[in-house]
XYZ file of C-alpha atoms in Angstrom:
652
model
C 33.151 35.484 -23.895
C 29.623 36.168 -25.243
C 28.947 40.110 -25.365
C 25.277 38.957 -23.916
C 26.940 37.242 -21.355
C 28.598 40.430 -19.843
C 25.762 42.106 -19.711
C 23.643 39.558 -17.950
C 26.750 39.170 -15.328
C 26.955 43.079 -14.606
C 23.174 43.915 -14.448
C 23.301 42.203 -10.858
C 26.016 44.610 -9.765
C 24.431 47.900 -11.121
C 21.137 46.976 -9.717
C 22.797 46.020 -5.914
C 25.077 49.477 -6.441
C 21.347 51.331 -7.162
C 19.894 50.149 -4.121
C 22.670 50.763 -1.923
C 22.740 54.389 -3.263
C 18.914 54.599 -2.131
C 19.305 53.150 1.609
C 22.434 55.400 1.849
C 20.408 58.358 0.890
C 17.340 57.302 3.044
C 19.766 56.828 6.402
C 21.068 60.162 5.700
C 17.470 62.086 5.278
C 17.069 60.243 7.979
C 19.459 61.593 10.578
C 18.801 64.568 9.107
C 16.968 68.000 11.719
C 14.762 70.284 10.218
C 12.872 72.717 11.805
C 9.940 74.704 9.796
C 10.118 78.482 10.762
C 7.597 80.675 10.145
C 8.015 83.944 7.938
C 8.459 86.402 10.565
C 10.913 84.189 12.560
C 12.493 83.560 9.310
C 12.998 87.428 8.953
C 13.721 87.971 12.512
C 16.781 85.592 11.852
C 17.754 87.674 9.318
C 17.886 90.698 10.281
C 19.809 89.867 13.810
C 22.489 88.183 12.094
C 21.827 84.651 13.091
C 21.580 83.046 9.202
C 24.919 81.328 7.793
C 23.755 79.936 4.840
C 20.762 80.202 2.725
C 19.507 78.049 -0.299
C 16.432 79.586 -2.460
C 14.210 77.792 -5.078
C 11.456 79.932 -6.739
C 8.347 77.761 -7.247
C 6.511 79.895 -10.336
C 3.739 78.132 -10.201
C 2.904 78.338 -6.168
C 4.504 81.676 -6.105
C 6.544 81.006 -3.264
C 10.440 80.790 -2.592
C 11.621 77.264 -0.922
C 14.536 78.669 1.413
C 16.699 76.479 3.484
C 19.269 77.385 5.592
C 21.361 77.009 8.584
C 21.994 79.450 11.514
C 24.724 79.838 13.111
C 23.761 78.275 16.772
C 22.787 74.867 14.924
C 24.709 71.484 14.492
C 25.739 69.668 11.497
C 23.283 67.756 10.708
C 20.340 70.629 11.783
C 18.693 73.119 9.029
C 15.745 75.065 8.692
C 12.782 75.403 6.124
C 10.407 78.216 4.987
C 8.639 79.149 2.486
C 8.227 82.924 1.630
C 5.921 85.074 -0.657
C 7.283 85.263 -4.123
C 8.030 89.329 -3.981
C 10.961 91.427 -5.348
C 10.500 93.022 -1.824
C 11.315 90.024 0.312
C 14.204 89.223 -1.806
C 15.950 92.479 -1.777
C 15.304 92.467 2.137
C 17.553 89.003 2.057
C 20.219 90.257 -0.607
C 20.687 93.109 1.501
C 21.213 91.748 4.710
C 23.490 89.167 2.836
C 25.378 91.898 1.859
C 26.113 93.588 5.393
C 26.314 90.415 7.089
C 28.207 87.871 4.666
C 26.255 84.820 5.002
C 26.798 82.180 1.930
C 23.516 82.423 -0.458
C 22.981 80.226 -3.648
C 20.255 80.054 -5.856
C 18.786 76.822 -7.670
C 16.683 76.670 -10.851
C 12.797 75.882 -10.188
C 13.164 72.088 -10.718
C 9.612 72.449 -12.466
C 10.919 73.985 -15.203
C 12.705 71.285 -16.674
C 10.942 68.605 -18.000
C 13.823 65.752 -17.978
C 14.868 66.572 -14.210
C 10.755 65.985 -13.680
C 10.650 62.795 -15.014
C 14.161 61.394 -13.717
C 13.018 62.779 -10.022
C 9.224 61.057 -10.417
C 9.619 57.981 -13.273
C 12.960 56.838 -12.560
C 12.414 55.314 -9.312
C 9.652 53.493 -10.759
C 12.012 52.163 -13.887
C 14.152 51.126 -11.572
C 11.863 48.793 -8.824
C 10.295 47.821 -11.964
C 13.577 46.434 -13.628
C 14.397 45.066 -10.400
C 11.374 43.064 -10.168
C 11.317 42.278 -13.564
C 15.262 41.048 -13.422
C 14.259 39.016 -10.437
C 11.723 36.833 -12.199
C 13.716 36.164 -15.017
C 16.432 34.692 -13.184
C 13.930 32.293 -11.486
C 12.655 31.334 -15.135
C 15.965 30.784 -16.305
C 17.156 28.729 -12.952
C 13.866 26.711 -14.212
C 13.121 26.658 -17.712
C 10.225 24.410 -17.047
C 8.499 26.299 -14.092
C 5.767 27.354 -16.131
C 5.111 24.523 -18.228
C 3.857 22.096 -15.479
C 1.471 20.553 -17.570
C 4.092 19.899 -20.401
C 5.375 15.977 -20.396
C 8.544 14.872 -18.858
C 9.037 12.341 -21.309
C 12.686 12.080 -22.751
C 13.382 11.258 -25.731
C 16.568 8.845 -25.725
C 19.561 9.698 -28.064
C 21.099 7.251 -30.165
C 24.102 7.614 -28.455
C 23.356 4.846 -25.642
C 21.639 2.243 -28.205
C 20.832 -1.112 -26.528
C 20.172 -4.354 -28.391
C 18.621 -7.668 -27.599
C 22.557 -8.665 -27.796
C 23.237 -6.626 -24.118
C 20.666 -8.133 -22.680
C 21.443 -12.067 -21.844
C 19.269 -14.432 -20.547
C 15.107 -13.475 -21.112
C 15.095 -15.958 -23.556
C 11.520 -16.205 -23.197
C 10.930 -13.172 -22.588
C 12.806 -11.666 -25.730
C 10.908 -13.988 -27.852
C 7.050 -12.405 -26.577
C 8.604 -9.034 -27.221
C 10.169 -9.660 -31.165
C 6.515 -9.044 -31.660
C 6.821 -5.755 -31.530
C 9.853 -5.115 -32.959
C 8.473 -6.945 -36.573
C 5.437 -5.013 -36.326
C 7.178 -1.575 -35.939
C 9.583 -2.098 -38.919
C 6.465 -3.712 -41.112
C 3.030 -2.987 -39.728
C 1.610 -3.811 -43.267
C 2.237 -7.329 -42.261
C 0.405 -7.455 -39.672
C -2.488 -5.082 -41.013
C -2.763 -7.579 -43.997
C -4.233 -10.603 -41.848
C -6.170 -7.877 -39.712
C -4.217 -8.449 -36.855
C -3.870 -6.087 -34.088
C -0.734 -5.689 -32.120
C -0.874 -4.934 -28.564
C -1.335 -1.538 -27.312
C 1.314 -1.952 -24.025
C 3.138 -4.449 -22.457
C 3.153 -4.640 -19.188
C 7.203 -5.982 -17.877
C 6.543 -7.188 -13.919
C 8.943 -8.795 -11.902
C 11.691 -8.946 -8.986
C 13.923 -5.625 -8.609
C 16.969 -6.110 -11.079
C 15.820 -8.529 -13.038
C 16.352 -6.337 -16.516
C 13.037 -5.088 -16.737
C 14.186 -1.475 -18.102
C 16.818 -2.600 -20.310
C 14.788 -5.434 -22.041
C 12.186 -2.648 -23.049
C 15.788 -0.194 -24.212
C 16.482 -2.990 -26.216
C 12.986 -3.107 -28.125
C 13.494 0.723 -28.932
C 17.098 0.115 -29.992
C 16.173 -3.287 -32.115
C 12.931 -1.166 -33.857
C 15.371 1.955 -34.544
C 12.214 3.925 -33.750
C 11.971 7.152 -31.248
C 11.760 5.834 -27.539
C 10.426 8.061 -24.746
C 10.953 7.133 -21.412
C 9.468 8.387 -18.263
C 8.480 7.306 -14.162
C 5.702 7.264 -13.247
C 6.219 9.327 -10.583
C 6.476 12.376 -13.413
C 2.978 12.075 -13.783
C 1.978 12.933 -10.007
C 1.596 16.670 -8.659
C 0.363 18.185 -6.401
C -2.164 20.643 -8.498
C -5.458 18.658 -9.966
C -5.427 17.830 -13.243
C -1.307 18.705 -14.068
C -0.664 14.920 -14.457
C -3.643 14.554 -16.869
C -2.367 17.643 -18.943
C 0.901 15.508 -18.979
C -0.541 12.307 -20.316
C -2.161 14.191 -23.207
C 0.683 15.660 -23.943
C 2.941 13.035 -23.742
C 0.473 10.908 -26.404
C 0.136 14.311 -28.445
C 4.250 14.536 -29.060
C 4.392 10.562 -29.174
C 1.917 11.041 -32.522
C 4.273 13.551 -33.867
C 6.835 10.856 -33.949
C 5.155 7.482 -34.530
C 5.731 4.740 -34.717
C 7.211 5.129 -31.614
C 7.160 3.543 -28.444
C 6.571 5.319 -24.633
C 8.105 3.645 -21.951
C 6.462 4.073 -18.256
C 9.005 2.863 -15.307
C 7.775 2.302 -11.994
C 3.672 2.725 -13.515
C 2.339 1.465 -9.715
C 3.333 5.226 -8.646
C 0.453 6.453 -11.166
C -1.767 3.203 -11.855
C -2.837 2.154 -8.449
C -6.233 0.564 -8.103
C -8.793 3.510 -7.869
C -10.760 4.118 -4.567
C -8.273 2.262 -2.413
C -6.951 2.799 0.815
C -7.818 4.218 4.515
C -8.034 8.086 3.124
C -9.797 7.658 0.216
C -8.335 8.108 -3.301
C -5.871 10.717 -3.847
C -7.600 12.497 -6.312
C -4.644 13.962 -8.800
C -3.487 10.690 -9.359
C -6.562 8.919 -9.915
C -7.265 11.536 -12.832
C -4.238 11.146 -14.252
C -4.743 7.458 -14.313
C -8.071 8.500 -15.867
C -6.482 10.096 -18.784
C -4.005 7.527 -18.785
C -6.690 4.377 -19.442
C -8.356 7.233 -22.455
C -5.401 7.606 -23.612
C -4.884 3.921 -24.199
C -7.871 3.050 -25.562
C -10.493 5.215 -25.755
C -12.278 6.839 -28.211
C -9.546 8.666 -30.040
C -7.040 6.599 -31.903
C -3.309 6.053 -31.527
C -1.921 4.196 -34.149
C 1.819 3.415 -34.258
C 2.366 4.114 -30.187
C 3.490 0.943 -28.302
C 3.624 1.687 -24.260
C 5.658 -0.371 -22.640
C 5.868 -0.418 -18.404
C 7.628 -1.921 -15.825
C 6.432 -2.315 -12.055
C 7.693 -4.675 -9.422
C 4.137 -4.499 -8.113
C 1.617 -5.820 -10.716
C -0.700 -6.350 -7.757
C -1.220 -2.860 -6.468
C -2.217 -2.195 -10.484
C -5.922 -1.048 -11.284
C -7.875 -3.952 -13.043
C -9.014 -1.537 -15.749
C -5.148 -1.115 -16.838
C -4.465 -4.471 -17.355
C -7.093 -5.807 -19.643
C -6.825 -6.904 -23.135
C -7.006 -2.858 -25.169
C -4.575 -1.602 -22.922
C -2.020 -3.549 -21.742
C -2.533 -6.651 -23.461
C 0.249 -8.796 -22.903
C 2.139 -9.290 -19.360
C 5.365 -10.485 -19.312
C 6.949 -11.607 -16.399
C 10.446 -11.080 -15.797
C 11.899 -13.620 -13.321
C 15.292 -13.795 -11.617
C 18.066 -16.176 -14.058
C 18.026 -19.969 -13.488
C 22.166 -21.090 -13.719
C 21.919 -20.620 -17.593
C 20.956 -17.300 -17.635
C 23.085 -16.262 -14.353
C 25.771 -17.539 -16.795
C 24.842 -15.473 -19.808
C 24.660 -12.346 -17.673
C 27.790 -12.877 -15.984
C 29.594 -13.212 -19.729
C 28.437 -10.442 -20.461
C 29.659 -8.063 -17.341
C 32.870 -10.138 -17.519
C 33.887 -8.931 -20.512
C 36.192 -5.513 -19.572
C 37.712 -8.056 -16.051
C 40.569 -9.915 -16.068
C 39.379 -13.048 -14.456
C 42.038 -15.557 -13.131
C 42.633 -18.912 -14.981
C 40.728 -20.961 -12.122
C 37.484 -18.615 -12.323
C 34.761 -20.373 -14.830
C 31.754 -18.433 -15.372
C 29.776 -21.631 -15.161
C 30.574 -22.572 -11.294
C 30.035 -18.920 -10.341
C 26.870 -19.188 -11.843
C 25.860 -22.548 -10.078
C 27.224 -20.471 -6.687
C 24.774 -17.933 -7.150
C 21.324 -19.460 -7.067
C 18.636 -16.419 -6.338
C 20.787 -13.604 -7.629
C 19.287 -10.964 -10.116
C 21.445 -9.490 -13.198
C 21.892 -6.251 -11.122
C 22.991 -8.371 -8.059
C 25.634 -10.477 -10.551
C 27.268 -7.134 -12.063
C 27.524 -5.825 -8.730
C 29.459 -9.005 -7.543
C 31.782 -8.583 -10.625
C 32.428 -5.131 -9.563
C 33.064 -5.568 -5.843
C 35.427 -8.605 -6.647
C 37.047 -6.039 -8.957
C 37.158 -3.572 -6.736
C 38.856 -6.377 -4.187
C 41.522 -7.160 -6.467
C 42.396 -3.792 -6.947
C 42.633 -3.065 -3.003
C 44.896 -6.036 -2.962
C 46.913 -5.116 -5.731
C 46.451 -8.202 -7.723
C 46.627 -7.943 -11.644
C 43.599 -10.739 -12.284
C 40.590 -11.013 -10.070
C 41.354 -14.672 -8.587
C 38.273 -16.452 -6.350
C 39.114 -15.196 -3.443
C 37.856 -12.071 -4.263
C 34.625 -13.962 -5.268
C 34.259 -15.359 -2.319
C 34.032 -12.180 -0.406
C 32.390 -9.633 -2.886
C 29.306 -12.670 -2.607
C 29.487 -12.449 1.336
C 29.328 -8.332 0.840
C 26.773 -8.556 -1.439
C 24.429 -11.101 0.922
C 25.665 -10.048 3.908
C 28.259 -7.000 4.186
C 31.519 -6.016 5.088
C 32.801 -8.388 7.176
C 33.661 -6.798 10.589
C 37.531 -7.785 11.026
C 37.763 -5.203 13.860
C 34.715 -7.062 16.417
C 36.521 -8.551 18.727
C 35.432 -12.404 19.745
C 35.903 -14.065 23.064
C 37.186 -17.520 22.919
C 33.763 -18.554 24.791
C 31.650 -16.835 21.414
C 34.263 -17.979 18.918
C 33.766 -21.835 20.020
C 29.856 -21.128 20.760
C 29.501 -19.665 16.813
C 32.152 -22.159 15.266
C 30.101 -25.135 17.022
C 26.769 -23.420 15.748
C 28.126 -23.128 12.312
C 29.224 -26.728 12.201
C 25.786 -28.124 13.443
C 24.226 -26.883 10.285
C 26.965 -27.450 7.802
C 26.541 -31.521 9.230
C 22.894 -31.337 8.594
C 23.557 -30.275 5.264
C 26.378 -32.961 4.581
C 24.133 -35.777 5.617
C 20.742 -34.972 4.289
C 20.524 -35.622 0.613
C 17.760 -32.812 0.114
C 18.969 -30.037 2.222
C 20.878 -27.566 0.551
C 24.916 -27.925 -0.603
C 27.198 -26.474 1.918
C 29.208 -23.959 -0.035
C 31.293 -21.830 2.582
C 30.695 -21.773 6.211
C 32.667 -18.860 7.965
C 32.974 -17.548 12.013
C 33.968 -13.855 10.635
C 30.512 -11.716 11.781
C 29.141 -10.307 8.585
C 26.012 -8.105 9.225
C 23.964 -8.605 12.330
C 25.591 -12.251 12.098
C 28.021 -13.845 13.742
C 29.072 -16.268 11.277
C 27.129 -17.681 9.110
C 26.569 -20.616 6.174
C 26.150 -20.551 2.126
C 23.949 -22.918 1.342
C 22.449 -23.742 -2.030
C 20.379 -25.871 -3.532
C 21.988 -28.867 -4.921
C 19.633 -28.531 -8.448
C 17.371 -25.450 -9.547
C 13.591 -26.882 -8.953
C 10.530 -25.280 -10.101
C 8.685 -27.003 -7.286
C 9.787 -28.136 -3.300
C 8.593 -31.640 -2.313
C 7.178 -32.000 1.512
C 10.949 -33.850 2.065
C 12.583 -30.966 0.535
C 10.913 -28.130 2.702
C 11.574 -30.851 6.157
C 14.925 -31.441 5.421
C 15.380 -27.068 5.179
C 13.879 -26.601 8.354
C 16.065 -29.840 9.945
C 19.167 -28.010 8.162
C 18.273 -24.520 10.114
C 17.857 -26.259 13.153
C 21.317 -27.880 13.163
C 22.904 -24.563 14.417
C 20.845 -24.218 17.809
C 20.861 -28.190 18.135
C 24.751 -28.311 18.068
C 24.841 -25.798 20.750
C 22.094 -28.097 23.083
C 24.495 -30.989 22.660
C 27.680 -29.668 22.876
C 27.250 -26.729 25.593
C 23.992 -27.945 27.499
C 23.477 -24.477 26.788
C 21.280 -22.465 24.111
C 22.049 -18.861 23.356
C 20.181 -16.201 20.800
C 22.232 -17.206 18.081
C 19.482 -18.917 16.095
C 17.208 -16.395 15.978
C 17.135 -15.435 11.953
C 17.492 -19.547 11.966
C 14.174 -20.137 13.784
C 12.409 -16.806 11.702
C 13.327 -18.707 8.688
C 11.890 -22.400 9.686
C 8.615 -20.761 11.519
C 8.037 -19.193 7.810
C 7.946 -22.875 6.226
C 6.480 -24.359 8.618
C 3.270 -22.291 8.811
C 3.374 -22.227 5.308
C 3.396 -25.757 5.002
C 0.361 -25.822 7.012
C -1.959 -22.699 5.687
C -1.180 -22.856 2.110
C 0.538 -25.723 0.894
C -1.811 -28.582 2.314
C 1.055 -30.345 3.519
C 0.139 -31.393 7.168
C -2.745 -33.885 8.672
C -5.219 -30.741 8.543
C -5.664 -31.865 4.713
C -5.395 -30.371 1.377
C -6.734 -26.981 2.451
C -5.197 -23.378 1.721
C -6.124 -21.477 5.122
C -4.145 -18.016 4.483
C -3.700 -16.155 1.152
C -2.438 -11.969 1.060
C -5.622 -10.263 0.047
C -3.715 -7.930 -1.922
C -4.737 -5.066 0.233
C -0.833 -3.351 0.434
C -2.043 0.103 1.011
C -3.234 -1.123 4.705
C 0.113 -2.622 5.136
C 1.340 -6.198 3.942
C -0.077 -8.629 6.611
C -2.580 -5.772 7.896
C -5.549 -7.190 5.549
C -4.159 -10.922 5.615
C -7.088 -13.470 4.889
C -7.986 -15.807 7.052
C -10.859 -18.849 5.982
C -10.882 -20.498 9.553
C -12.376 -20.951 12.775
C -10.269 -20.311 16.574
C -10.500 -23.866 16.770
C -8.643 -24.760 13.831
C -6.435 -21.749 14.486
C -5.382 -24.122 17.352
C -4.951 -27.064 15.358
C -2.876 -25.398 12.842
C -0.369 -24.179 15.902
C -0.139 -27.489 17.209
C 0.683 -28.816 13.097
C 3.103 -26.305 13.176
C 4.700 -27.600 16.542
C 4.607 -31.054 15.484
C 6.757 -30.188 12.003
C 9.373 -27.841 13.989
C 9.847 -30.707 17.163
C 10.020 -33.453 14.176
C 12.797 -31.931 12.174
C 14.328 -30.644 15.834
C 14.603 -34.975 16.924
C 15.615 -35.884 13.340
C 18.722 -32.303 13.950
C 19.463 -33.949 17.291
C 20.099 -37.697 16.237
C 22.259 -36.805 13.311
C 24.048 -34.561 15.252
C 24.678 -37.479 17.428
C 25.678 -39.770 15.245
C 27.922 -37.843 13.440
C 29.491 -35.566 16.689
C 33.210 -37.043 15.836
C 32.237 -34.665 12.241
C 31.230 -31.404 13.907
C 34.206 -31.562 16.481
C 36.426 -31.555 13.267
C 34.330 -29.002 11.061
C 34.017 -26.872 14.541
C 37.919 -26.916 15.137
C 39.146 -26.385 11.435
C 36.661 -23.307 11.878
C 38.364 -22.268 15.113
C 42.155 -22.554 13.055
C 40.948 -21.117 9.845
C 37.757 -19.110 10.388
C 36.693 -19.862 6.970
C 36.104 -23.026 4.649
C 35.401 -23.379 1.565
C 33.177 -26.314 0.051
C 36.627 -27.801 -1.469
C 37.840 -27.504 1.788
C 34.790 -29.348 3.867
C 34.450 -32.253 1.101
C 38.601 -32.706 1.866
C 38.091 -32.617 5.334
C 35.177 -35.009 5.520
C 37.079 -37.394 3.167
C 40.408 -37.005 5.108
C 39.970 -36.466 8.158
C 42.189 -33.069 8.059
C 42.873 -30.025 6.217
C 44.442 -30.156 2.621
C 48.083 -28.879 2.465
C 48.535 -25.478 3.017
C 49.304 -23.204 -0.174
C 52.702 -20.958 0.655
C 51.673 -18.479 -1.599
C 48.216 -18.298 -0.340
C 47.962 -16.641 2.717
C 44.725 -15.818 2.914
C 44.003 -20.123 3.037
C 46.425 -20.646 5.824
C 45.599 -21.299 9.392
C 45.821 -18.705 11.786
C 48.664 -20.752 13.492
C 50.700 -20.982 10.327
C 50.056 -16.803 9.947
C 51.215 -16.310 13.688
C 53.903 -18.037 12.572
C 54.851 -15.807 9.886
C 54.450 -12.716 11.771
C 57.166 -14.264 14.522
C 59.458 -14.772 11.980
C 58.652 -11.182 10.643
C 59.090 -9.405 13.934
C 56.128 -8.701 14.277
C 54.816 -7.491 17.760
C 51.863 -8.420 19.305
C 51.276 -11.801 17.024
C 49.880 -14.423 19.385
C 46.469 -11.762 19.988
C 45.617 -11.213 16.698
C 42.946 -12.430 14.698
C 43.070 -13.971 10.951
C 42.222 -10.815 9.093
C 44.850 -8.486 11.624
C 47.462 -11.343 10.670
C 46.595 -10.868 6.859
C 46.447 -6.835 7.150
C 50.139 -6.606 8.750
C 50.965 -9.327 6.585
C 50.274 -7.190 3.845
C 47.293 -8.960 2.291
């Protein structure tokens, strides 16, 4: 162990053993009598006998003895004081009467007279509080190496260790390609210089959460080989005026040590908001900071060789002066995967799993329209995770299948307990809008539909898109709100009866359906955008929502809205109708299975029943085949349990 190390380790314990030393020596002065006599009762005691101990100190320069003493009447912790002329007279008057009455008398040394016992009695105790405070302080600084350099940067500089290239990052093809830019200019700027051509100054990444904003800009660093500081935005902000400005400058200051280089800002809406903004006024630490920021960027000093890149999920909370041409001068936006790139991501988070022989890559990208790379790593993981629960050596689709449900949805709850009455109401809800989705050709593909409650839902369907489209036709966006209807409509036909069931269902449809109307033109009101977000999110989302129309039209645009939602509600009820022979069968394979898979429905509609059931799957049987089991397994209890109980004593 480090000699320095000791040291540091015992000061604590000499310094807490000091100051218990004082407070016992206070608390005993403390309890401590003394009585000041004067010099005749002094020499009254004396001579009567009453002294039984005496301690003199000559004081030469006051020339006067210090005597204190005890008599014999007083208690322990009781003593006297005087203070007597300094005379060979007085003493031999106390010697003597020491002599004939035997009282204990000691002498001390004038503690004037020596210089070290002066300073230790009057310096020390101010070494010591001193060292104390001093000790104190530098443990704070030490807990804190950074405490007193709040206006340093708290940029990193990334290590080499953790290099990303353009090869970890799949999909972005596009996106790659506006970046290379970049990379070609950092390894030859001559190049570039040659044809006078400027390279940006920042590019701004913006996009959904997860999309690979972060790592796309790693991989620019990594592919340049150049020094790449990173940093939130959030860093920037303090409390104190003017520390995130001190932090800017010297952020650029240490990236011109090192250039080229390239800075990248995450999260830059925490530090680049639009200036002057809001119900309070402008918070005036950031808005300097942002100050130096836009300087810093392009103002009148130079900074050649620095590349910023940022990433926000909120380009429209961004000041206009940031995102002109000088500063950041190209915007690239970073959108979630279409199937080829949900493919591409998934290869490349698949490659440490163990995937079963069935499992292609390709189908669980087609099964995951809408997910981002973070959301497709973390359904690797969680089927991973599954098949490791389960004890399974490969991760087969079942597990799929339910780390997708977690991630849309959640755990399923296999403890809530259904009555028969809410089993048949949901499985009959369910099957209303997996039928509407069998029988129009532009609703979305029935994938799973399940009566295990997931969430705040009772059961609920995966439905996708049958093809990736960059635009919805007026049939497309009917046929979604006749699909979302089916559940509530199944229940009205079947039951006589409606029940809250359909409330996300109806949240959904309401959304297209006044959308339809106010900003896609798509009604008998005409080609005519009504409602656009005014960007104002610092008063709250819908709090500043524009609105170019009259009350009256505010009418008319209900009663459009009506008219779309009782149109696709007629064209739910007479398919349901037609086709109720098709949701008694879907509704009662989801009452003996709980769960069907699109293999599954497209067997069942073809058939008439459910395939053959797999011995060795247990998790695809029916829950009459699994009571079954669990009879012939002794197993107590079996006729009231529910799938996933069956499975769990089953040992699945």
């Amino acid at each position: 162990m480090n000699k320095k190390t000791v040291k540091k380790g015992l000061l604590p314990y000499v310094f807490i053993f000091l100051i218990m030393i004082a407070i016992y020596y206070c608390f005993n002065v403390a309890n401590q009598k003394v009585n000041t006599l004067t010099y005749n009762e002094f020499m009254e005691k004396v001579s009567d006998g009453s002294v039984s101990k005496l301690e003199i100190t000559p004081r030469d320069r006051a020339k006067t003895y210090e005597i204190r003493g005890k008599l014999e009447k007083y208690k322990e912790n009781e003593s006297f004081f005087v203070r007597v002329p300094l005379s060979e007279g007085v003493m031999k008057k106390i010697i003597d009467a020491s002599e004939t009455q035997n009282f204990k008398m000691t002498t001390v040394a004038d503690p004037e007279s020596s210089s070290l016992l002066l300073v230790l009695i009057n310096v020390l105790p101010i070494v010591l509080l001193v060292g104390f405070a001093f000790y104190f302080f530098s443990r704070q600084m030490a807990g804190n190496k950074n405490s007193m350099d709040f206006g340093k940067s708290k940029a990193r500089l990334n290590s080499d260790n953790n290099k990303v290239t353009f090869k970890d990052v799949a999909g972005l093809k596009e996106e790659k390609e506006e970046v290379k830019e970049l990379i070609d200019f950092l390894k030859s700027p001559k190049k570039f210089q040659k044809l006078g051509a400027r390279i940006p100054k920042g590019v701004l990444l913006f996009g959904p959460p997860g999309t690979g904003k972060t790592l796309l800009a790693k991989a620019v660093a990594g592919e340049a080989n150049v020094p790449f500081y990173f940093i939130s935005g959030s860093d920037f902000v303090e409390l104190f005026v003017g520390v995130g400005a001190s932090r800017v400058r010297d952020m650029f200051q240490q990236a011109k040590r090192n250039a080229p280089c390239l800075i990248f800002i995450d999260e830059i809406d925490a530090v680049g908001r639009q200036r002057g903004t809001g119900l309070g006024g402008g918070h005036d630490e950031r808005e300097q900071t942002l100050n130096q920021l836009l300087t810093e960027m392009d103002g009148f000093g130079a900074n050649e060789g620095i590349i910023i890149i940022a990433a926000t999920n909120r380009p429209d909370v961004l000041d206009p002066a940031l995102l002109r041409p000088g500063r950041f001068d190209r915007q690239v936006t970073v959108n979630l995967p279409d199937v080829r790139g949900r493919e591409e991501i998934l290869a490349v988070h698949a490659k440490n799993k163990i995937l079963a022989d069935g499992i292609t890559l390709h189908n669980l990208a087609k099964r995951t329209p809408g997910f981002s790379g973070a959301d497709l790593e973390n359904l690797l993981n969680e089927a991973a995770l599954l098949a490791v629960r389960r004890n399974k050596e490969k991760i087969t689709m079942s597990e799929v299948d339910e780390a997708t449900d977690r991630v849309l949805m959640g755990p399923a709850k296999t403890s809530h307990k259904y009555s028969e009455n809410d089993r048949k109401l949901v499985a009959y809800h369910e099957a209303g809008h997996a039928v509407i989705g069998l029988k129009l050709d532009n609703a979305n593909d029935v994938q799973k539909v399940t009566i295990i409650p997931r969430g705040s839902a009772g059961g609920y369907n995966m439905m996708v898109p049958s093809e990736e489209k960059l635009c919805s036709t007026k049939t497309d966006l009917l046929e979604q709100i006749t699909g979302l209807l089916g559940g509530r409509t199944a229940e009205e036909i079947i039951f006589g009866e409606i029940t809250t069931g359909a409330h996300n269902d109806f949240e959904k449809a309401t959304k297209i359906a006044r959308a339809m109307v106010t900003e896609y033109g798509m009604s008998d009101l005409g080609p005519l955008q009504f409602e656009q977000q005014a960007g104002s999110v610092f008063l709250g989302r819908d709090y500043n929502k524009s609105q170019h129309f009259s009350n009256e039209v505010a009418n008319e645009i209900d009663m459009e809205m009506r008219k779309i939602i009782n149109d696709c509600h007629k064209s739910a009820t007479e398919i349901i109708k037609k086709n109720k022979e098709l949701l008694k069968l879907i509704a009662d394979a989801l009452l003996e299975y709980e769960t069907l898979t699109k293999e599954q429905i497209d067997y069942l509609v073809k058939n008439g029943k459910m395939p053959d059931e797999d011995e060795d799957n247990l998790e695809a049987m029916s829950v009459t085949k699994l009571r079954e089991l669990a009879k012939e397994k002794g197993i107590k209890n079996y006729s009231k349990m529910s799938k996933a109980e069956l499975l769990r004593e089953l040992d699945v």
